[in-house]
Short mmCIF file of C-alpha atoms in Angstrom, two decimals:
data_model
loop_
_atom_site.label_atom_id
_atom_site.label_comp_id
_atom_site.label_asym_id
_atom_site.label_seq_id
_atom_site.Cartn_x
_atom_site.Cartn_y
_atom_site.Cartn_z
CA UNK A 1 33.45 -24.63 27.49
CA UNK A 2 33.06 -23.85 23.78
CA UNK A 3 29.72 -23.86 22.01
CA UNK A 4 29.19 -25.14 18.50
CA UNK A 5 29.18 -22.25 16.03
CA UNK A 6 27.16 -22.55 12.83
CA UNK A 7 28.95 -20.74 10.03
CA UNK A 8 26.01 -20.29 7.69
CA UNK A 9 26.12 -20.57 3.89
CA UNK A 10 28.36 -18.60 1.56
CA UNK A 11 30.16 -16.72 4.32
CA UNK A 12 27.17 -15.46 6.31
CA UNK A 13 29.34 -15.69 9.45
CA UNK A 14 31.22 -12.68 8.07
CA UNK A 15 29.26 -10.45 10.46
CA UNK A 16 30.50 -12.26 13.57
CA UNK A 17 34.04 -12.08 12.23
CA UNK A 18 33.71 -8.34 11.66
CA UNK A 19 32.40 -7.76 15.19
CA UNK A 20 35.22 -9.78 16.72
CA UNK A 21 38.00 -8.62 14.39
CA UNK A 22 37.28 -5.24 12.73
CA UNK A 23 40.79 -5.13 11.23
CA UNK A 24 39.95 -8.22 9.22
CA UNK A 25 36.74 -6.57 8.02
CA UNK A 26 38.70 -3.56 6.79
CA UNK A 27 40.54 -5.84 4.34
CA UNK A 28 37.38 -7.16 2.70
CA UNK A 29 36.66 -6.43 -0.94
CA UNK A 30 33.55 -4.63 -2.18
CA UNK A 31 31.62 -7.85 -2.83
CA UNK A 32 32.25 -9.11 0.69
CA UNK A 33 31.33 -5.72 2.12
CA UNK A 34 28.06 -5.84 0.21
CA UNK A 35 27.15 -9.00 2.10
CA UNK A 36 28.43 -7.62 5.41
CA UNK A 37 26.40 -4.43 5.09
CA UNK A 38 23.23 -6.35 4.29
CA UNK A 39 23.68 -8.66 7.26
CA UNK A 40 24.53 -5.80 9.64
CA UNK A 41 21.46 -3.84 8.54
CA UNK A 42 19.24 -6.90 8.92
CA UNK A 43 20.43 -7.50 12.48
CA UNK A 44 20.23 -3.79 13.42
CA UNK A 45 24.00 -3.68 13.88
CA UNK A 46 24.99 -1.45 10.98
CA UNK A 47 25.30 1.58 13.24
CA UNK A 48 27.45 -0.43 15.61
CA UNK A 49 29.70 -1.52 12.74
CA UNK A 50 30.05 2.11 11.66
CA UNK A 51 31.10 3.16 15.16
CA UNK A 52 33.64 0.34 15.41
CA UNK A 53 35.28 1.33 12.14
CA UNK A 54 35.41 4.96 13.24
CA UNK A 55 36.79 4.19 16.70
CA UNK A 56 39.55 1.98 15.32
CA UNK A 57 40.39 4.56 12.62
CA UNK A 58 39.86 2.03 9.84
CA UNK A 59 37.67 4.19 7.60
CA UNK A 60 40.58 5.23 5.39
CA UNK A 61 40.96 1.58 4.37
CA UNK A 62 37.34 1.14 3.31
CA UNK A 63 35.82 1.55 -0.18
CA UNK A 64 34.05 4.87 -0.73
CA UNK A 65 30.70 3.19 -1.31
CA UNK A 66 31.00 1.40 2.03
CA UNK A 67 31.76 4.67 3.79
CA UNK A 68 28.52 6.14 2.43
CA UNK A 69 26.49 3.32 4.00
CA UNK A 70 28.30 3.61 7.32
CA UNK A 71 27.87 7.39 7.42
CA UNK A 72 24.13 7.05 6.72
CA UNK A 73 23.85 4.45 9.49
CA UNK A 74 25.48 6.80 12.00
CA UNK A 75 23.11 9.61 11.05
CA UNK A 76 20.08 7.34 11.40
CA UNK A 77 21.18 5.93 14.76
CA UNK A 78 21.91 9.41 16.13
CA UNK A 79 18.48 10.57 15.05
CA UNK A 80 16.76 7.60 16.72
CA UNK A 81 18.70 8.12 19.92
CA UNK A 82 17.76 11.82 19.99
CA UNK A 83 14.15 10.76 19.40
CA UNK A 84 14.37 8.38 22.35
CA UNK A 85 15.71 11.14 24.59
CA UNK A 86 12.87 13.41 23.51
CA UNK A 87 10.31 10.66 24.14
CA UNK A 88 11.65 10.28 27.68
CA UNK A 89 11.47 14.06 28.09
CA UNK A 90 7.81 14.01 27.04
CA UNK A 91 7.07 11.13 29.39
CA UNK A 92 8.57 13.07 32.29
CA UNK A 93 6.50 16.11 31.32
CA UNK A 94 3.34 13.98 31.34
CA UNK A 95 4.26 12.64 34.79
CA UNK A 96 5.48 15.92 36.24
CA UNK A 97 2.89 15.93 39.02
CA UNK A 98 3.62 12.31 39.88
CA UNK A 99 6.20 11.21 42.43
CA UNK A 100 6.95 7.95 40.61
CA UNK A 101 10.59 7.33 39.68
CA UNK A 102 11.14 5.66 36.31
CA UNK A 103 13.76 2.96 35.93
CA UNK A 104 14.99 2.94 32.34
CA UNK A 105 15.65 -0.45 30.75
CA UNK A 106 17.76 -1.75 27.85
CA UNK A 107 18.55 0.74 25.07
CA UNK A 108 17.22 3.87 26.73
CA UNK A 109 19.16 3.00 29.90
CA UNK A 110 22.39 2.49 27.97
CA UNK A 111 21.97 5.82 26.18
CA UNK A 112 21.12 8.01 29.17
CA UNK A 113 23.69 6.32 31.41
CA UNK A 114 26.38 6.67 28.73
CA UNK A 115 27.24 2.95 28.70
CA UNK A 116 29.17 1.13 25.93
CA UNK A 117 26.12 -0.70 24.45
CA UNK A 118 24.78 2.72 23.39
CA UNK A 119 27.52 3.00 20.75
CA UNK A 120 25.71 2.85 17.43
CA UNK A 121 22.70 1.17 19.01
CA UNK A 122 19.47 1.39 17.07
CA UNK A 123 16.29 1.28 19.15
CA UNK A 124 12.61 1.62 18.36
CA UNK A 125 11.03 1.84 21.81
CA UNK A 126 11.52 3.12 25.33
CA UNK A 127 11.30 0.54 28.11
CA UNK A 128 10.41 1.66 31.63
CA UNK A 129 10.12 -0.16 34.94
CA UNK A 130 7.69 1.22 37.52
CA UNK A 131 6.24 -0.24 40.74
CA UNK A 132 3.14 -2.34 40.18
CA UNK A 133 1.15 -0.02 42.45
CA UNK A 134 1.91 2.90 40.10
CA UNK A 135 0.99 1.18 36.83
CA UNK A 136 -2.55 2.53 36.56
CA UNK A 137 -1.53 6.08 37.44
CA UNK A 138 1.36 6.14 34.95
CA UNK A 139 -0.73 4.62 32.18
CA UNK A 140 -3.65 7.02 32.69
CA UNK A 141 -1.37 10.06 32.70
CA UNK A 142 0.26 8.98 29.44
CA UNK A 143 -3.10 8.20 27.82
CA UNK A 144 -4.31 11.61 28.94
CA UNK A 145 -1.25 13.22 27.33
CA UNK A 146 -1.80 11.73 23.87
CA UNK A 147 -0.31 8.25 23.92
CA UNK A 148 -2.51 5.47 22.57
CA UNK A 149 -2.64 1.74 23.18
CA UNK A 150 -1.08 -0.32 20.40
CA UNK A 151 -2.94 -3.54 21.30
CA UNK A 152 -6.64 -2.90 20.77
CA UNK A 153 -7.97 -6.49 20.76
CA UNK A 154 -9.78 -7.32 24.00
CA UNK A 155 -7.84 -10.58 24.31
CA UNK A 156 -4.47 -8.82 23.94
CA UNK A 157 -5.40 -6.32 26.63
CA UNK A 158 -6.39 -9.11 29.02
CA UNK A 159 -3.28 -11.13 28.13
CA UNK A 160 -0.92 -8.29 29.03
CA UNK A 161 -2.74 -7.15 32.14
CA UNK A 162 -3.35 -10.60 33.63
CA UNK A 163 -0.27 -12.63 32.81
CA UNK A 164 2.54 -10.44 31.50
CA UNK A 165 5.24 -8.33 33.13
CA UNK A 166 4.22 -5.17 31.27
CA UNK A 167 1.22 -3.18 30.13
CA UNK A 168 0.06 -3.23 26.51
CA UNK A 169 2.50 -1.02 24.55
CA UNK A 170 1.69 2.67 24.10
CA UNK A 171 2.57 4.85 21.13
CA UNK A 172 2.25 8.57 20.54
CA UNK A 173 0.58 9.15 17.13
CA UNK A 174 2.81 12.10 16.25
CA UNK A 175 6.18 10.59 17.15
CA UNK A 176 5.60 6.89 16.59
CA UNK A 177 7.93 5.79 19.38
CA UNK A 178 6.64 2.80 21.33
CA UNK A 179 6.67 2.92 25.14
CA UNK A 180 6.69 -0.33 27.12
CA UNK A 181 5.84 0.01 30.81
CA UNK A 182 7.08 -2.92 32.91
CA UNK A 183 6.40 -3.73 36.54
CA UNK A 184 8.87 -6.64 36.67
CA UNK A 185 11.29 -8.30 34.24
CA UNK A 186 9.61 -11.65 33.56
CA UNK A 187 5.97 -12.68 33.01
CA UNK A 188 3.91 -13.37 36.11
CA UNK A 189 3.29 -16.91 34.82
CA UNK A 190 6.99 -17.57 34.12
CA UNK A 191 9.05 -20.24 35.82
CA UNK A 192 11.41 -17.43 36.71
CA UNK A 193 10.33 -15.35 39.66
CA UNK A 194 12.73 -12.44 40.31
CA UNK A 195 11.73 -10.00 43.03
CA UNK A 196 11.05 -6.58 41.44
CA UNK A 197 11.32 -4.84 44.81
CA UNK A 198 15.02 -5.69 44.91
CA UNK A 199 15.45 -4.23 41.42
CA UNK A 200 13.90 -0.92 42.48
CA UNK A 201 15.70 -0.84 45.82
CA UNK A 202 19.17 -1.25 44.28
CA UNK A 203 18.63 0.88 41.16
CA UNK A 204 20.91 3.86 40.55
CA UNK A 205 19.72 7.48 40.06
CA UNK A 206 20.75 9.45 36.99
CA UNK A 207 21.38 13.18 36.77
CA UNK A 208 17.64 13.79 36.57
CA UNK A 209 16.42 12.48 39.94
CA UNK A 210 13.22 11.18 38.34
CA UNK A 211 15.19 8.69 36.24
CA UNK A 212 17.09 5.62 37.39
CA UNK A 213 18.80 2.59 35.86
CA UNK A 214 19.31 -0.90 37.21
CA UNK A 215 22.50 -1.57 39.09
CA UNK A 216 25.16 -3.28 36.90
CA UNK A 217 24.47 -6.89 37.89
CA UNK A 218 20.71 -6.42 37.51
CA UNK A 219 21.23 -4.74 34.15
CA UNK A 220 23.11 -7.84 32.95
CA UNK A 221 20.50 -10.20 34.35
CA UNK A 222 17.61 -8.32 32.76
CA UNK A 223 19.36 -8.32 29.40
CA UNK A 224 19.92 -12.08 29.72
CA UNK A 225 16.27 -12.73 30.64
CA UNK A 226 15.07 -10.55 27.78
CA UNK A 227 17.23 -12.37 25.23
CA UNK A 228 16.75 -15.98 26.28
CA UNK A 229 13.24 -15.95 27.77
CA UNK A 230 11.26 -13.27 25.92
CA UNK A 231 10.25 -15.39 22.94
CA UNK A 232 11.79 -13.73 19.91
CA UNK A 233 15.31 -13.70 18.54
CA UNK A 234 14.66 -11.07 15.86
CA UNK A 235 17.29 -8.81 17.43
CA UNK A 236 19.13 -11.64 19.13
CA UNK A 237 22.63 -10.88 17.93
CA UNK A 238 22.27 -7.19 18.79
CA UNK A 239 21.12 -8.13 22.29
CA UNK A 240 24.06 -10.52 22.66
CA UNK A 241 26.37 -7.66 21.63
CA UNK A 242 24.77 -5.62 24.43
CA UNK A 243 25.63 -8.36 26.90
CA UNK A 244 29.22 -8.65 25.68
CA UNK A 245 29.54 -4.87 26.10
CA UNK A 246 28.15 -5.01 29.63
CA UNK A 247 30.56 -7.81 30.56
CA UNK A 248 33.43 -5.75 29.17
CA UNK A 249 32.26 -2.56 30.87
CA UNK A 250 31.62 -3.95 34.34
CA UNK A 251 33.85 -7.01 34.35
CA UNK A 252 36.93 -5.13 35.57
CA UNK A 253 35.14 -3.90 38.70
CA UNK A 254 36.11 -5.52 41.95
CA UNK A 255 33.85 -8.42 42.94
CA UNK A 256 31.61 -7.91 39.88
CA UNK A 257 31.60 -11.53 38.76
CA UNK A 258 31.10 -12.91 42.25
CA UNK A 259 28.28 -10.45 42.90
CA UNK A 260 26.68 -11.24 39.53
CA UNK A 261 26.56 -14.98 40.20
CA UNK A 262 25.26 -14.45 43.74
CA UNK A 263 22.54 -12.11 42.48
CA UNK A 264 21.53 -14.65 39.85
CA UNK A 265 21.12 -17.28 42.55
CA UNK A 266 19.20 -14.89 44.76
CA UNK A 267 16.80 -13.96 41.95
CA UNK A 268 16.49 -17.45 40.43
CA UNK A 269 18.13 -16.30 37.20
CA UNK A 270 21.08 -18.67 36.97
CA UNK A 271 19.94 -20.33 33.74
CA UNK A 272 19.58 -17.14 31.63
CA UNK A 273 22.89 -15.85 33.01
CA UNK A 274 24.58 -19.14 32.10
CA UNK A 275 23.34 -18.82 28.52
CA UNK A 276 24.34 -15.16 28.32
CA UNK A 277 27.89 -15.83 29.49
CA UNK A 278 28.30 -18.96 27.37
CA UNK A 279 27.21 -17.45 24.06
CA UNK A 280 28.73 -14.00 24.58
CA UNK A 281 32.04 -15.78 25.07
CA UNK A 282 31.76 -18.40 22.32
CA UNK A 283 30.19 -16.23 19.62
CA UNK A 284 31.60 -12.78 20.38
CA UNK A 285 34.75 -13.55 22.33
CA UNK A 286 33.61 -11.80 25.52
CA UNK A 287 36.31 -11.81 28.17
CA UNK A 288 34.75 -13.85 30.97
CA UNK A 289 36.96 -15.32 33.72
CA UNK A 290 37.10 -19.09 33.92
CA UNK A 291 36.19 -18.88 37.61
CA UNK A 292 32.97 -17.03 36.75
CA UNK A 293 32.05 -19.62 34.10
CA UNK A 294 32.66 -22.38 36.63
CA UNK A 295 30.61 -20.58 39.28
CA UNK A 296 27.60 -20.20 37.02
CA UNK A 297 27.89 -23.82 35.86
CA UNK A 298 25.17 -24.77 38.32
CA UNK A 299 22.77 -22.90 36.07
CA UNK A 300 23.52 -25.13 33.08
CA UNK A 301 20.69 -27.29 31.70
CA UNK A 302 21.01 -31.08 31.25
CA UNK A 303 23.67 -32.09 28.71
CA UNK A 304 21.21 -33.00 25.95
CA UNK A 305 19.31 -29.72 26.33
CA UNK A 306 22.57 -27.78 26.29
CA UNK A 307 23.68 -29.51 23.10
CA UNK A 308 20.37 -28.63 21.46
CA UNK A 309 20.57 -25.01 22.67
CA UNK A 310 24.10 -24.69 21.29
CA UNK A 311 22.85 -25.77 17.87
CA UNK A 312 19.70 -23.63 17.90
CA UNK A 313 21.23 -20.44 19.31
CA UNK A 314 24.22 -20.49 16.98
CA UNK A 315 21.94 -21.03 13.96
CA UNK A 316 19.71 -18.11 14.96
CA UNK A 317 22.46 -15.74 16.10
CA UNK A 318 24.50 -16.12 12.91
CA UNK A 319 22.20 -14.80 10.17
CA UNK A 320 21.79 -16.69 6.93
CA UNK A 321 23.04 -15.23 3.68
CA UNK A 322 20.10 -13.05 2.54
CA UNK A 323 20.09 -14.74 -0.88
CA UNK A 324 20.28 -18.25 0.55
CA UNK A 325 17.87 -18.51 3.49
CA UNK A 326 17.88 -21.93 5.09
CA UNK A 327 14.88 -23.85 6.27
CA UNK A 328 16.72 -25.10 9.32
CA UNK A 329 17.17 -21.51 10.53
CA UNK A 330 13.42 -20.95 10.38
CA UNK A 331 12.91 -24.23 12.26
CA UNK A 332 15.44 -23.15 14.90
CA UNK A 333 13.65 -19.82 15.35
CA UNK A 334 10.31 -21.61 15.74
CA UNK A 335 11.71 -24.07 18.28
CA UNK A 336 13.25 -21.28 20.38
CA UNK A 337 9.98 -19.34 20.18
CA UNK A 338 8.00 -22.33 21.42
CA UNK A 339 10.63 -23.00 24.12
CA UNK A 340 10.37 -19.48 25.49
CA UNK A 341 6.59 -19.66 25.64
CA UNK A 342 6.78 -23.06 27.32
CA UNK A 343 8.94 -21.46 30.01
CA UNK A 344 6.68 -18.43 30.29
CA UNK A 345 3.33 -20.17 30.73
CA UNK A 346 1.88 -23.32 32.29
CA UNK A 347 0.87 -25.88 29.59
CA UNK A 348 -2.90 -25.34 29.70
CA UNK A 349 -2.59 -21.58 29.44
CA UNK A 350 0.02 -21.89 26.71
CA UNK A 351 -2.16 -24.11 24.53
CA UNK A 352 -5.11 -21.78 24.99
CA UNK A 353 -2.97 -18.75 24.16
CA UNK A 354 -1.38 -20.25 21.03
CA UNK A 355 -4.76 -21.46 19.77
CA UNK A 356 -6.24 -18.01 20.30
CA UNK A 357 -3.36 -16.28 18.52
CA UNK A 358 -3.68 -18.66 15.54
CA UNK A 359 -7.39 -17.95 15.29
CA UNK A 360 -6.68 -14.23 15.31
CA UNK A 361 -4.10 -14.67 12.52
CA UNK A 362 -6.65 -16.52 10.39
CA UNK A 363 -9.22 -13.81 11.09
CA UNK A 364 -6.84 -11.04 10.03
CA UNK A 365 -5.86 -12.93 6.87
CA UNK A 366 -9.51 -13.33 5.88
CA UNK A 367 -10.11 -9.63 6.51
CA UNK A 368 -7.06 -8.69 4.42
CA UNK A 369 -8.16 -11.00 1.61
CA UNK A 370 -11.67 -9.54 1.63
CA UNK A 371 -10.24 -6.00 1.48
CA UNK A 372 -8.02 -6.94 -1.47
CA UNK A 373 -10.93 -8.44 -3.39
CA UNK A 374 -13.05 -5.33 -2.87
#
């Protein structure tokens, strides 16, 4: 089952080739590396590329100017990961009198659990999962310890608290790291309806007993839901690399694939898992057993929808050449954005939400224009 792969213009698929075959990338000339570096930075994968080159001992074959960029990327990623660890430390300090356990999600989970997706991973926020009953307590403790709400509009506050799977983001003014506090992994209005109690029940404790991570199959499923149902593909390729890493890390474990498919059925997450496995395999060469692909085939959409998704996802995942942006890529991004919102909200609520957001954009543009004139 091979998906259509859009190659982009003027060699923009060079990034996918480098991720799948680093030895090939080491043979590139300076001009090609210039393009590769720009694409990797744009997709937040430059740190990952630096780690790959170091791990495979290919740095001696690279131009000196390329090495400078890769070294800087490693320094920046290491700094951001240390900042994330410190942010988690400060969160625990703020919650020290609370008995709530925090389940780390995505990048922060990979880093503190020492999993392969942490290699060179650049992150800008800390994602936490807490029981719905503890949301108010956790939020108030963080607000009392200096964090501030990022979304100040009354509508945004109501939108998050009424319909979404997380609170409005918080940010500490001194550190600038965003904290997203989830109580489940998909919006309350979504067509997906995974049971968060099962996520908490089967989560795994870390060395600090106050911190936990999702069990492997749930970690994969959450990453798949986040990528294919959260609305934005800005970091899509990086998130797909995460999934390929998770498949590679856990795939050798006994019964992993069978358990993963069963869990997807149990949690009504077969469709996002199907997409995750399909595109991690076709775009990044993830090693996924044929039996597992066949087992998750029940989660596939109708043939016409699948054909359209193959076209849209491959166009968005493979970045355009920075000097030759293509209109069809922007159209693909818009269509996937609308699709995700269609799946997240019932039609009436979606139309109301999109209309409201457009009115707010116009309002902000008028305010910005008035400020410029003054």
